[in-house]
Amino acid sequence: MAVKMENRGKKPNTLYLVVPCYNEEEVLPRTAQVMRDKLNRLTEAGKASRRSKIMFVNDGSRDGTWRLIHGLCGQDPVFCGLSFSRNYGHQSAILAGMMAARAHADMVVTIDADLQQDIEALDRFIECYQEGCEIVYGVRNNRNTDGFFKKTTANLFYGLMHVLGCNVMSNHADYRLLSKRALDALAEYREVNLFLRGLIPTMGFRSDVVYFDVKEREAGSSKYTFGKMLTLATDGITSMSTRPIQLITFMGFAVVLFSFIMIVYCLVDWAFGNNIPGYTTSLIVSLLMGGLTIFSLGIVGEYVGKIYLETKSRPRYIVESFIWKEPEEKTENLENSEYSEESNNSETNGG
Ligand code: UDP
Ligand code: MG
C-alpha cells in the first residue's frame, strides 16, 4: 500500500512539545516563556499549526512544579499538562507525554525542561519531518557543559553499548521528533524496562539527525542523580542486549577449560611426587572462582528480575491528573471550548 503523505508540509502540521519535569519549579517559568515564544514564531512562520501545544509532564515532583503547570494551563490554552502519581523517571515521563499527545499531534518533540537543548533546532526538526522523516534525532555537538565525571561515564556507557551490539546513537539524549506514525508504532511496544534511546532506533522508519549545541542549565540543578544514571545504564544494557549472559557462558567455558588443565597439571605433579601444599595458588583460584560466580549470578539475576517485572506487566506509570484545553483556533470563542481536567488512574498509552 502506498504510504499516504498526509498533508505533510503543505499546510502547517500540529506540533506538541513534550517536556518532562521533576522538581523544576526554578526553571519552569522561564522554560514556559521561551517555549511559548518559540512556538508562536513557528506558527507565525507557518511551520506549525495553531493547534500546537506544549505539554508538561510532572514526574511526581515534590516541589511546586505541578502548581506552576496548573497555573500555566489556566492562563494559556497553548499549555497542557499531566501529572504522575509518583516519580516514575524521565523515560516513563516522556513516554506518557508522547502517548497523550499522540491523539492530537502530527509530530511530537521531546525536550528537557532546563533549556539545555537548543530550542532553535526545532525548525530543522520540522524541516526533516516535512521531507518525510518519521524520526529525527537531536545529537549534541559536544559535551562541554558536562563535568569530567559525567563525560567519562557517558563515553564509557556508549562504548559499552556498542561493544554489546546495541544500536544507540552516541550523544543523543531524548531530544527527538517522532511523527504520528512512529508514535503509533511505539505504542505497540509493551515493555516495562524502558530505554527509549535503544528502543526507537529498532523501529526502523526513515530518520535523520539534527545537530545542536548544549547550553548550561538555565536554573536549578541536575535531576539525574548518580543512582538514576546507573539505573538508566543497566536498563539500557539489559533491555537491549543479552550479550552479558553470553559473555558469562564464554567465561564459564574458559574457566572450566583452565580448571581441566590445572587438574591434569596437578595430577602429573602428584605422580612425580611434587605434592607440596600450594596454599597461595589454591587461595587465589578459590577467590577468583568465588568472585566470578557471584558476579555472574548477579548478571543473570538482573535479567531474571527484569523478566519478573515484564511478566507482571504492571502499568509503566499512573497518571493522576490531565489538563488539556481545546485549541482556540477551532472553537473561536472560549465559551465553546472544552476544558478537560481529569483524574485518571491508569496508563494513558492508548492500547
Ligand atoms: N527528569 C524527570 N524525572 C526524573 C529525573 C529527571 O522527568 O526522575 C527530567 C528533568 O526534569 C529534565 C530532564 O528529565 O527535564 C533531564 O534531566 P536533567 O536536566 O536533570 O539531567 P541532565 O541534563 O543533568 O542529564
Ligand atoms: Mg539537563
PDB file of C-alpha atoms in Angstrom, residues 86 88 92 95 189-194 305-318 345-349 351:
ATOM      1  CA  ARG A  86       4.742   9.459  41.935  1.00  0.00           C
ATOM      2  CA  TYR A  88       8.494   7.160  37.641  1.00  0.00           C
ATOM      3  CA  SER A  92       8.361   6.997  31.651  1.00  0.00           C
ATOM      4  CA  LEU A  95       6.642   8.062  27.051  1.00  0.00           C
ATOM      5  CA  TYR A 189       5.809  -1.879  22.467  1.00  0.00           C
ATOM      6  CA  ARG A 190       4.679  -3.054  25.864  1.00  0.00           C
ATOM      7  CA  GLU A 191       7.956  -3.349  27.742  1.00  0.00           C
ATOM      8  CA  VAL A 192       8.205  -2.195  31.310  1.00  0.00           C
ATOM      9  CA  ASN A 193      12.001  -1.784  31.259  1.00  0.00           C
ATOM     10  CA  LEU A 194      12.090   1.286  29.169  1.00  0.00           C
ATOM     11  CA  GLY A 305      14.455  -9.632  37.780  1.00  0.00           C
ATOM     12  CA  LYS A 306      13.634  -7.873  34.536  1.00  0.00           C
ATOM     13  CA  ILE A 307      11.709 -10.918  33.286  1.00  0.00           C
ATOM     14  CA  TYR A 308       9.805 -10.926  36.573  1.00  0.00           C
ATOM     15  CA  LEU A 309       8.784  -7.301  36.112  1.00  0.00           C
ATOM     16  CA  GLU A 310       7.849  -7.820  32.466  1.00  0.00           C
ATOM     17  CA  THR A 311       5.653 -10.835  33.190  1.00  0.00           C
ATOM     18  CA  LYS A 312       3.768  -8.940  35.871  1.00  0.00           C
ATOM     19  CA  SER A 313       3.078  -6.290  33.213  1.00  0.00           C
ATOM     20  CA  ARG A 314       2.233  -3.609  35.684  1.00  0.00           C
ATOM     21  CA  PRO A 315       1.367  -0.193  34.266  1.00  0.00           C
ATOM     22  CA  ARG A 316       4.504   1.721  33.397  1.00  0.00           C
ATOM     23  CA  TYR A 317       3.131   4.819  35.077  1.00  0.00           C
ATOM     24  CA  ILE A 318      -0.046   6.054  36.691  1.00  0.00           C
ATOM     25  CA  ASN A 345      -5.662   6.143  37.416  1.00  0.00           C
ATOM     26  CA  SER A 346      -4.490   4.075  34.540  1.00  0.00           C
ATOM     27  CA  GLU A 347      -1.836   4.222  31.906  1.00  0.00           C
ATOM     28  CA  THR A 348      -2.878   6.526  29.091  1.00  0.00           C
ATOM     29  CA  ASN A 349      -0.970   4.858  26.356  1.00  0.00           C
ATOM     30  CA  GLY A 351      -3.612   0.319  23.969  1.00  0.00           C
TER      31      GLY A 351
END
